[in-house]
Coordinates of C-alpha atoms in Angstrom, one line a residue:
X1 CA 2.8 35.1 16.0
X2 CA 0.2 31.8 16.0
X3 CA 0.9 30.1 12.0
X4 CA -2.2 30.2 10.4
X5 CA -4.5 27.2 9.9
X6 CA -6.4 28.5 6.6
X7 CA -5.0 28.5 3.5
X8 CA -5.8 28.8 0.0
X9 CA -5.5 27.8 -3.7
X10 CA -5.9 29.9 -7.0
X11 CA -8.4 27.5 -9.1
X12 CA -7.5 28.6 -12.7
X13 CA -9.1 25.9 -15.6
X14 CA -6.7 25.6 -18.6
X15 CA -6.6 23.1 -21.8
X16 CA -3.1 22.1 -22.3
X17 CA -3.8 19.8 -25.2
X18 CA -5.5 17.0 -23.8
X19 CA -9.2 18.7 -22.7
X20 CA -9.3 21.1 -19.3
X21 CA -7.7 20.8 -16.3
X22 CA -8.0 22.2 -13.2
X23 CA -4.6 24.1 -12.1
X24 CA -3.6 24.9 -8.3
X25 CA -1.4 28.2 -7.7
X26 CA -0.5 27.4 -11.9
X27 CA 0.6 23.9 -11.2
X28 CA -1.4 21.3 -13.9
X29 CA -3.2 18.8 -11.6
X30 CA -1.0 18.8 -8.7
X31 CA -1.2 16.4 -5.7
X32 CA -2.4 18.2 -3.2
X33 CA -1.8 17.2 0.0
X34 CA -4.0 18.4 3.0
X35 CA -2.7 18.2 6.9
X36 CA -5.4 18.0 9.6
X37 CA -6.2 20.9 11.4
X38 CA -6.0 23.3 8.3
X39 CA -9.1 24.6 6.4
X40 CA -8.2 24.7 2.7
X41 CA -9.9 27.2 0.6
X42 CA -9.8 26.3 -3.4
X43 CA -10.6 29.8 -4.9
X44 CA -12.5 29.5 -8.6
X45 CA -13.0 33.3 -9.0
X46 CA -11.0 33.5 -12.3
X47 CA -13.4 33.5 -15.0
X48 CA -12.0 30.1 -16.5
X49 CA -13.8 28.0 -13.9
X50 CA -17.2 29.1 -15.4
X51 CA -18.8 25.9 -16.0
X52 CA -16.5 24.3 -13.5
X53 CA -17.5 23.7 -10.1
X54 CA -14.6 21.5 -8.0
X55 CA -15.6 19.4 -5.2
X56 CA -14.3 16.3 -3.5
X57 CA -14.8 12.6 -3.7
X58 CA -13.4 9.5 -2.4
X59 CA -13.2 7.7 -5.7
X60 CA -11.6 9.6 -9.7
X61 CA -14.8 11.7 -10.5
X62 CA -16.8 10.2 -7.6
X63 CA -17.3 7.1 -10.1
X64 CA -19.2 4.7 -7.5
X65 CA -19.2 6.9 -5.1
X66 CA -21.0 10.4 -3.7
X67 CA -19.8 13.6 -3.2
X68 CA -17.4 14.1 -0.5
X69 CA -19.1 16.8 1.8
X70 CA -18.2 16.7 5.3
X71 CA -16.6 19.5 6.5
X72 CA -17.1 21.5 3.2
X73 CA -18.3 24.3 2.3
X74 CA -19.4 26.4 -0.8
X75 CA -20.0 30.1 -1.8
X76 CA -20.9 31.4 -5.2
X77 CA -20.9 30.4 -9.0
X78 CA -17.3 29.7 -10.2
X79 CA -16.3 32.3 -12.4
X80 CA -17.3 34.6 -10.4
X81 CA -16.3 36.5 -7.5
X82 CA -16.5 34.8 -4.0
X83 CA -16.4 31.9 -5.4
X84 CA -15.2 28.8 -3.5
X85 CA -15.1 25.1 -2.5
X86 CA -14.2 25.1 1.1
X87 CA -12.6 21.8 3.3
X88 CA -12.0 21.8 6.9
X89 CA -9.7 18.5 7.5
X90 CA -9.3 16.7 10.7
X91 CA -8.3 13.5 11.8
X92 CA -11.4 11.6 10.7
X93 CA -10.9 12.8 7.0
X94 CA -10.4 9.8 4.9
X95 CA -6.6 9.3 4.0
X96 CA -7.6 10.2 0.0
X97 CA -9.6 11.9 -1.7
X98 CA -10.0 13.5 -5.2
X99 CA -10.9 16.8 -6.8
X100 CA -13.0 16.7 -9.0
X101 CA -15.3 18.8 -11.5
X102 CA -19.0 17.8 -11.3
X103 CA -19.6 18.4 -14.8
X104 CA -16.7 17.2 -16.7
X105 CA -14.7 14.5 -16.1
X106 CA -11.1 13.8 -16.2
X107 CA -10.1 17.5 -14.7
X108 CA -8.9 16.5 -11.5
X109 CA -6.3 14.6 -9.6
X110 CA -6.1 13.0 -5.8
X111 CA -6.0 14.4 -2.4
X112 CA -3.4 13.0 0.3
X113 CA -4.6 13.8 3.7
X114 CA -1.2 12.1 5.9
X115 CA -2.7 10.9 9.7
X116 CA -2.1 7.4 11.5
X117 CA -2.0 3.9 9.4
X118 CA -4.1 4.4 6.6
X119 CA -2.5 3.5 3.5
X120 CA -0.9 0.2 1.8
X121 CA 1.0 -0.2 -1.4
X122 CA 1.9 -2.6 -3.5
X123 CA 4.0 -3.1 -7.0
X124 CA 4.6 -5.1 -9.4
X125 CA 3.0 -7.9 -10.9
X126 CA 3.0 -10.8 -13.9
X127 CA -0.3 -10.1 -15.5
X128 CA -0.9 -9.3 -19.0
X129 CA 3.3 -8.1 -18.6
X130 CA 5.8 -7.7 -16.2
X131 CA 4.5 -4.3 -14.3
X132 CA 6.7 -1.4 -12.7
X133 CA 3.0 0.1 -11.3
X134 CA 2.7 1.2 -7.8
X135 CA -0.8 1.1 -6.7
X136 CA -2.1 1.7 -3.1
X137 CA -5.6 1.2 -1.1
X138 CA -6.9 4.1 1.3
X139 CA -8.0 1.6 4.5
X140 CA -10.0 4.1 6.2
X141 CA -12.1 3.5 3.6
X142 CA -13.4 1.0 1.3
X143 CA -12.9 1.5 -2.6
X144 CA -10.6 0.5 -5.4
X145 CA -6.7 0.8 -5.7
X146 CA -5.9 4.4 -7.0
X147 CA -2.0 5.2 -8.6
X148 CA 0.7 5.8 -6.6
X149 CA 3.6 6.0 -9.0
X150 CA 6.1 4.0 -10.5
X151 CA 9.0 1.3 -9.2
X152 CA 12.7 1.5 -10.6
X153 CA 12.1 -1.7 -12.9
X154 CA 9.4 -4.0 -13.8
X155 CA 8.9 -7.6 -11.9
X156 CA 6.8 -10.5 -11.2
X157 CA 7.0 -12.6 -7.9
X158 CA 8.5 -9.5 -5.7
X159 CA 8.6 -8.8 -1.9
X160 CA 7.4 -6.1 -0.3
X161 CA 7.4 -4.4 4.1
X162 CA 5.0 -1.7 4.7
X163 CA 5.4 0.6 7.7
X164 CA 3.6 3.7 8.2
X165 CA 6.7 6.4 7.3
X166 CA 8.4 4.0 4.5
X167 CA 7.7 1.0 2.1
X168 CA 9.9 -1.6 1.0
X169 CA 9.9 -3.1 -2.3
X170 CA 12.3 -5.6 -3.0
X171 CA 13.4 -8.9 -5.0
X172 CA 11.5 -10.6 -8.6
X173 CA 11.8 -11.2 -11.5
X174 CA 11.8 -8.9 -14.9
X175 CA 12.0 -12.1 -17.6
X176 CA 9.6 -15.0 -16.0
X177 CA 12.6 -16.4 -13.8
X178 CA 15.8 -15.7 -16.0
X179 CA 17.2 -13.0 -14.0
X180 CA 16.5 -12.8 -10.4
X181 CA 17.0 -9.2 -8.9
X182 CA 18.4 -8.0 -5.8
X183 CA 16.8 -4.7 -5.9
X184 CA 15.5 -2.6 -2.5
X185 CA 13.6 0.0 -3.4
X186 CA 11.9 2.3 -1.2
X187 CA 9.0 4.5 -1.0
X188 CA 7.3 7.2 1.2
X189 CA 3.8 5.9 2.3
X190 CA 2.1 9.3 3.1
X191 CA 2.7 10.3 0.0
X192 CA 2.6 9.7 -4.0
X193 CA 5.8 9.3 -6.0
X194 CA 7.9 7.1 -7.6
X195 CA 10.4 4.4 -5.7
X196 CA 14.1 5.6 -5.4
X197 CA 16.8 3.1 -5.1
X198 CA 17.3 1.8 -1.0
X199 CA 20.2 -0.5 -1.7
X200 CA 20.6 -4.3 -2.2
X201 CA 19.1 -8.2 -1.0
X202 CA 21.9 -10.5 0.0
X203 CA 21.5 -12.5 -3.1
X204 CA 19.0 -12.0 -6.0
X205 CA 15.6 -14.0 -5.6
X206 CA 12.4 -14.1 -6.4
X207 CA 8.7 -14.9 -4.0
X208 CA 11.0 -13.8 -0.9
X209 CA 8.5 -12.5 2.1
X210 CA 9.3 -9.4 3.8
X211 CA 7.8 -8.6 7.4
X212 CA 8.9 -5.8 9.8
X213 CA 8.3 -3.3 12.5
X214 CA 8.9 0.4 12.6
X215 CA 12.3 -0.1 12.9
X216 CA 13.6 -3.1 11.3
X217 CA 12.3 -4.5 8.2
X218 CA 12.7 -8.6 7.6
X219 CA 12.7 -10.8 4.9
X220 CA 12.9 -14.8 4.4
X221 CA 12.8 -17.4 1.7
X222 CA 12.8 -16.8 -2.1
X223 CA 14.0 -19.1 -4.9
X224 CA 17.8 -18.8 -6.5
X225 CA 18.6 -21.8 -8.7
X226 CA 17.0 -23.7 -5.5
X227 CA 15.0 -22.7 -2.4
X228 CA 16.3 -20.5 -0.1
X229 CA 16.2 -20.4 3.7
X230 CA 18.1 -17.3 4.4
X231 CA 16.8 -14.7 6.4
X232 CA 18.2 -11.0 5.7
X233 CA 17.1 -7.5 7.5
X234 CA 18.2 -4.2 7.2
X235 CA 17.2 -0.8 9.0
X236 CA 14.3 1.4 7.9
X237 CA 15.2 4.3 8.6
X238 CA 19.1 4.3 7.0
X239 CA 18.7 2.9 3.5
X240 CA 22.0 0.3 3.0
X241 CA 22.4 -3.6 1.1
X242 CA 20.7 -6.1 3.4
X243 CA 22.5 -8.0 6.1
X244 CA 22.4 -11.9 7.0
X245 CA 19.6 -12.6 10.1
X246 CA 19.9 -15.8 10.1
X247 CA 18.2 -19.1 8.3
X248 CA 13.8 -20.7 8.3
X249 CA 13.4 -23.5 9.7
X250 CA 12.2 -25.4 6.1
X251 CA 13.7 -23.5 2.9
X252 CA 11.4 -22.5 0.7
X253 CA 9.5 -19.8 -1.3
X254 CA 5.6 -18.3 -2.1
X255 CA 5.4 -18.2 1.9
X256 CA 2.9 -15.7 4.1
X257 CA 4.6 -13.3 6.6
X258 CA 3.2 -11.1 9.1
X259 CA 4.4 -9.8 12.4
X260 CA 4.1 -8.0 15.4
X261 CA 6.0 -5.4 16.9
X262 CA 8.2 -7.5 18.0
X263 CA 8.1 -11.3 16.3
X264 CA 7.7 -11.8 12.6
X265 CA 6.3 -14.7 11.7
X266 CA 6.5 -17.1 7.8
X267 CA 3.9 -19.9 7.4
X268 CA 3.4 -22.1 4.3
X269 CA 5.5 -21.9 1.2
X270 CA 6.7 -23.8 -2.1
X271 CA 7.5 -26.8 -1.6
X272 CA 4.3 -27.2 -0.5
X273 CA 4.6 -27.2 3.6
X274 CA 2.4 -26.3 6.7
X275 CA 5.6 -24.9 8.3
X276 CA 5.0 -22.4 10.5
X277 CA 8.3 -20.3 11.9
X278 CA 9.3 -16.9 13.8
X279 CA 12.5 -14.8 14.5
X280 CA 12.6 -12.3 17.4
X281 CA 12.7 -9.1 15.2
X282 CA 14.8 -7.3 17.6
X283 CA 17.5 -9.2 17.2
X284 CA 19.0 -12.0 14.7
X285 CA 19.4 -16.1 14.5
X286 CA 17.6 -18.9 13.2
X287 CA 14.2 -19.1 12.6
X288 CA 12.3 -21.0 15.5
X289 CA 9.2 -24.1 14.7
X290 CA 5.9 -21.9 16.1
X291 CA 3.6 -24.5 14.5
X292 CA 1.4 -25.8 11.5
X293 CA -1.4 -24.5 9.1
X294 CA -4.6 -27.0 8.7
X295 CA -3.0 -27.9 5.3
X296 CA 0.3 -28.1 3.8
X297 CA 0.1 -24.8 1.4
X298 CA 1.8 -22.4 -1.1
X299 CA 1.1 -19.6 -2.1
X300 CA -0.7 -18.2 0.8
X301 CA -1.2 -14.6 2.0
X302 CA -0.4 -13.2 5.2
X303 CA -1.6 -9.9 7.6
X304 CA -1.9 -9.2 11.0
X305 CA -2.6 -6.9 13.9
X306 CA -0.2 -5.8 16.6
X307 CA -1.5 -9.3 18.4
X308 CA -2.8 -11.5 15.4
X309 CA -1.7 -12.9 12.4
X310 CA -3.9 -14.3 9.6
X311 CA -3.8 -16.3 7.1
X312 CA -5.4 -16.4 3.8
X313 CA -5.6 -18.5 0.3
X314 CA -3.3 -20.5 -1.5
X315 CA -2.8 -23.9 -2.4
X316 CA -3.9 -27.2 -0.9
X317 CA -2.8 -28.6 -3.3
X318 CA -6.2 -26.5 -5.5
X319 CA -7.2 -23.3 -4.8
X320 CA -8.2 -22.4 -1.1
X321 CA -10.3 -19.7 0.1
X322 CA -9.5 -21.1 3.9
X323 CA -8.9 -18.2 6.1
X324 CA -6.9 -19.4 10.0
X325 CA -5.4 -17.3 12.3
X326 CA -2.5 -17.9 15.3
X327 CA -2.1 -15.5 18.1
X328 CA 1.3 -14.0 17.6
X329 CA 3.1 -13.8 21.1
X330 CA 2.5 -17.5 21.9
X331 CA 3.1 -20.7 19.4
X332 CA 0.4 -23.5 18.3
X333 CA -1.3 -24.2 15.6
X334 CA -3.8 -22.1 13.0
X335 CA -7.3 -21.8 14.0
X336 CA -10.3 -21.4 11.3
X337 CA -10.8 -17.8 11.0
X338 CA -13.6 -17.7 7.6
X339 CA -13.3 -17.6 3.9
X340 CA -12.2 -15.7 1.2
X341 CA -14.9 -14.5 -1.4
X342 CA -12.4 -16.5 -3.6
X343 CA -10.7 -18.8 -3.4
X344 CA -7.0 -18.2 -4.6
X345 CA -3.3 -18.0 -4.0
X346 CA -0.3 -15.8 -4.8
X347 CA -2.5 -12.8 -3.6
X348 CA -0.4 -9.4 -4.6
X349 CA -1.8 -7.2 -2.0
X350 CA -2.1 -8.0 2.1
X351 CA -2.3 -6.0 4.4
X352 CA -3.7 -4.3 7.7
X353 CA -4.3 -0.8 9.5
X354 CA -4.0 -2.9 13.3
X355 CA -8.4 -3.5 12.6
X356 CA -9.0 -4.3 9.1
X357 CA -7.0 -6.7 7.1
X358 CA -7.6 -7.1 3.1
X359 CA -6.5 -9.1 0.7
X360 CA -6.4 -8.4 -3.3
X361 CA -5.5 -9.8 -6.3
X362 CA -3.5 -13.6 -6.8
X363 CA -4.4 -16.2 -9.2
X364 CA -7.8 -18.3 -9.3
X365 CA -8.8 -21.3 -10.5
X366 CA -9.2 -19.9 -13.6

């Protein structure tokens, strides 16, 4: 017997202290996550949803943004019978949305739709205090960060891999440079939640730079009582401590990484360097010279697609907004790419979906 593709939710509106709140199937706010595919019927025939319509936007209570309406459909007044807000999902779906009541704000929560590289995380952070936050971007389209959860412990001047089943989040600092942590902690990307424990780093460190595939996740550099070259790896898919890869080419920390499927490449770094080196992802030794940024730099950010890297920011020895590029499978040095809106360095957030690469957060002039 074919599975059905139409399913539905029980709407119900209930105050549980803190103003009303939109429950699913009796569940307060729940994430709801949508497959493509599947038409999703939210029923609001119970009499509490008088007053309540739901209906969908890409941004918390469609602040800066419109109602969400393709592929949706409506019947009826909530409260009253037939009444429903209607969503047929498909590939082209943005990766998040939100529920939201169009008359009352704060009644509604996000919307995970899982399909294809869409998402990027990132954790942590200095600024006003050391920050356990997990926040993400939707890259299909634009927006601002929304919640993803929370890490195991609070840190400044962490690493981080991103791959399209798991995160890696790894590395810092909870006390401004005290106490260097050798932390992994991992996280699924399709979906919301808090980071569980993935095992260990070689040795504790902070500003290392983590790079990867789909099946091997890589990190370099950091700083331990002196900069560090070491390279360490361990396998995505089996969480396990970290193993030795091998060493960079310059030691050093605050570098960019990016890769391939198959090379990863670290440019730039503290002390302030235009080193620019690779590994072989697939398989382990020393670092190899692939060139030189226009500047020596630290502090720069790094993304790519599956055949170019690019650089962004840091400093030269002020505050850059110099974007350069390298084509990944061959060596040579950076070519001017375009600016930043800002110029910065330190950025917290880089990444790419293989066409669009962003860049957020990091420290300005100011």
């Amino acid at each position: 017997m074919a599975r059905s593709t139409t399913f539905k939710y029980t709407v119900t509106v209930v105050n549980p202290g803190s103003g009303n709140k939109y429950y699913m199937d009796g569940i307060l706010q729940t994430y709801v996550t949508l497959f493509p595919g599947c038409t999703y019927e939210f029923n609001q025939d119970d009499s509490s949803n008088a007053t309540h319509p739901l209906r969908f936007a890409t941004q918390v209570d469609a602040a800066n943004s419109s109602e969400y309406t393709t592929g949706v459909t409506t019947s009826g007044t909530p409260g009253s019978a037939t009444a429903f807000t209607k969503i047929e999902v498909t590939t082209s779906t943005p990766y998040r949305l939100f529920f939201y009541c169009t008359s009352h704000s704060g009644m509604g929560n996000s919307i995970t739709i899982p399909q294809g590289i869409a998402t990027r995380a990132y954790a942590g952070g200095g600024y006003p205090s050391y920050s356990n936050s997990i926040e993400a971007v939707d890259l299909t389209t634009t927006g601002n960060s929304f919640d993803f959860g929370d890490m195991s412990y609070s840190a400044y001047a962490n690493g981080g891999i991103g791959g399209t089943v798991k995160g890696l989040l790894f590395g810092g600092s909870p006390d401004g440079g005290s106490t260097l942590l050798n932390t992994i902690d991992q996280i699924i990307v399709r979906s919301l939640g808090n980071s569980v424990d993935f095992g260990n780093l070689v040795t504790g460190t902070n500003y290392p730079c983590g790079l990867g595939n789909q099946t091997r996740g890589v990190y370099g550099g950091g700083y331990a009582g002196g900069y560090l070259n070491n390279i360490g790896y361990v396998t995505i898919a089996a969480s396990g401590d970290a193993t030795d890869f091998g060493d960079l080419t310059v030691a050093r920390n605050a570098l960019a990484g990016f890769s391939s499927p198959t090379r990863g490449v670290w440019a730039g770094g503290s002390p302030s360097t235009d080193t620019i080196d690779y590994v072989t992802i697939a398989s382990t030794g020393n670092a190899i010279d692939f060139g030189n940024l226009a500047a020596n730099t630290t502090g720069p950010a790094g993304t790519s697609s599956s055949t170019r890297g690019v650089i962004a920011g840091g400093n030269a020895p002020g505050k850059i907004n110099v974007i350069q590029y390298v084509t990944t499978a061959s060596t040579g040095n950076t070519t001017d790419f375009g600016d930043l809106t800002v110029a910065k360095s330190h950025m917290t957030i880089n990444g790419s979906n293989n066409t669009i690469g962003i860049f957020g957060g990091g420290q300005t002039p100011s």
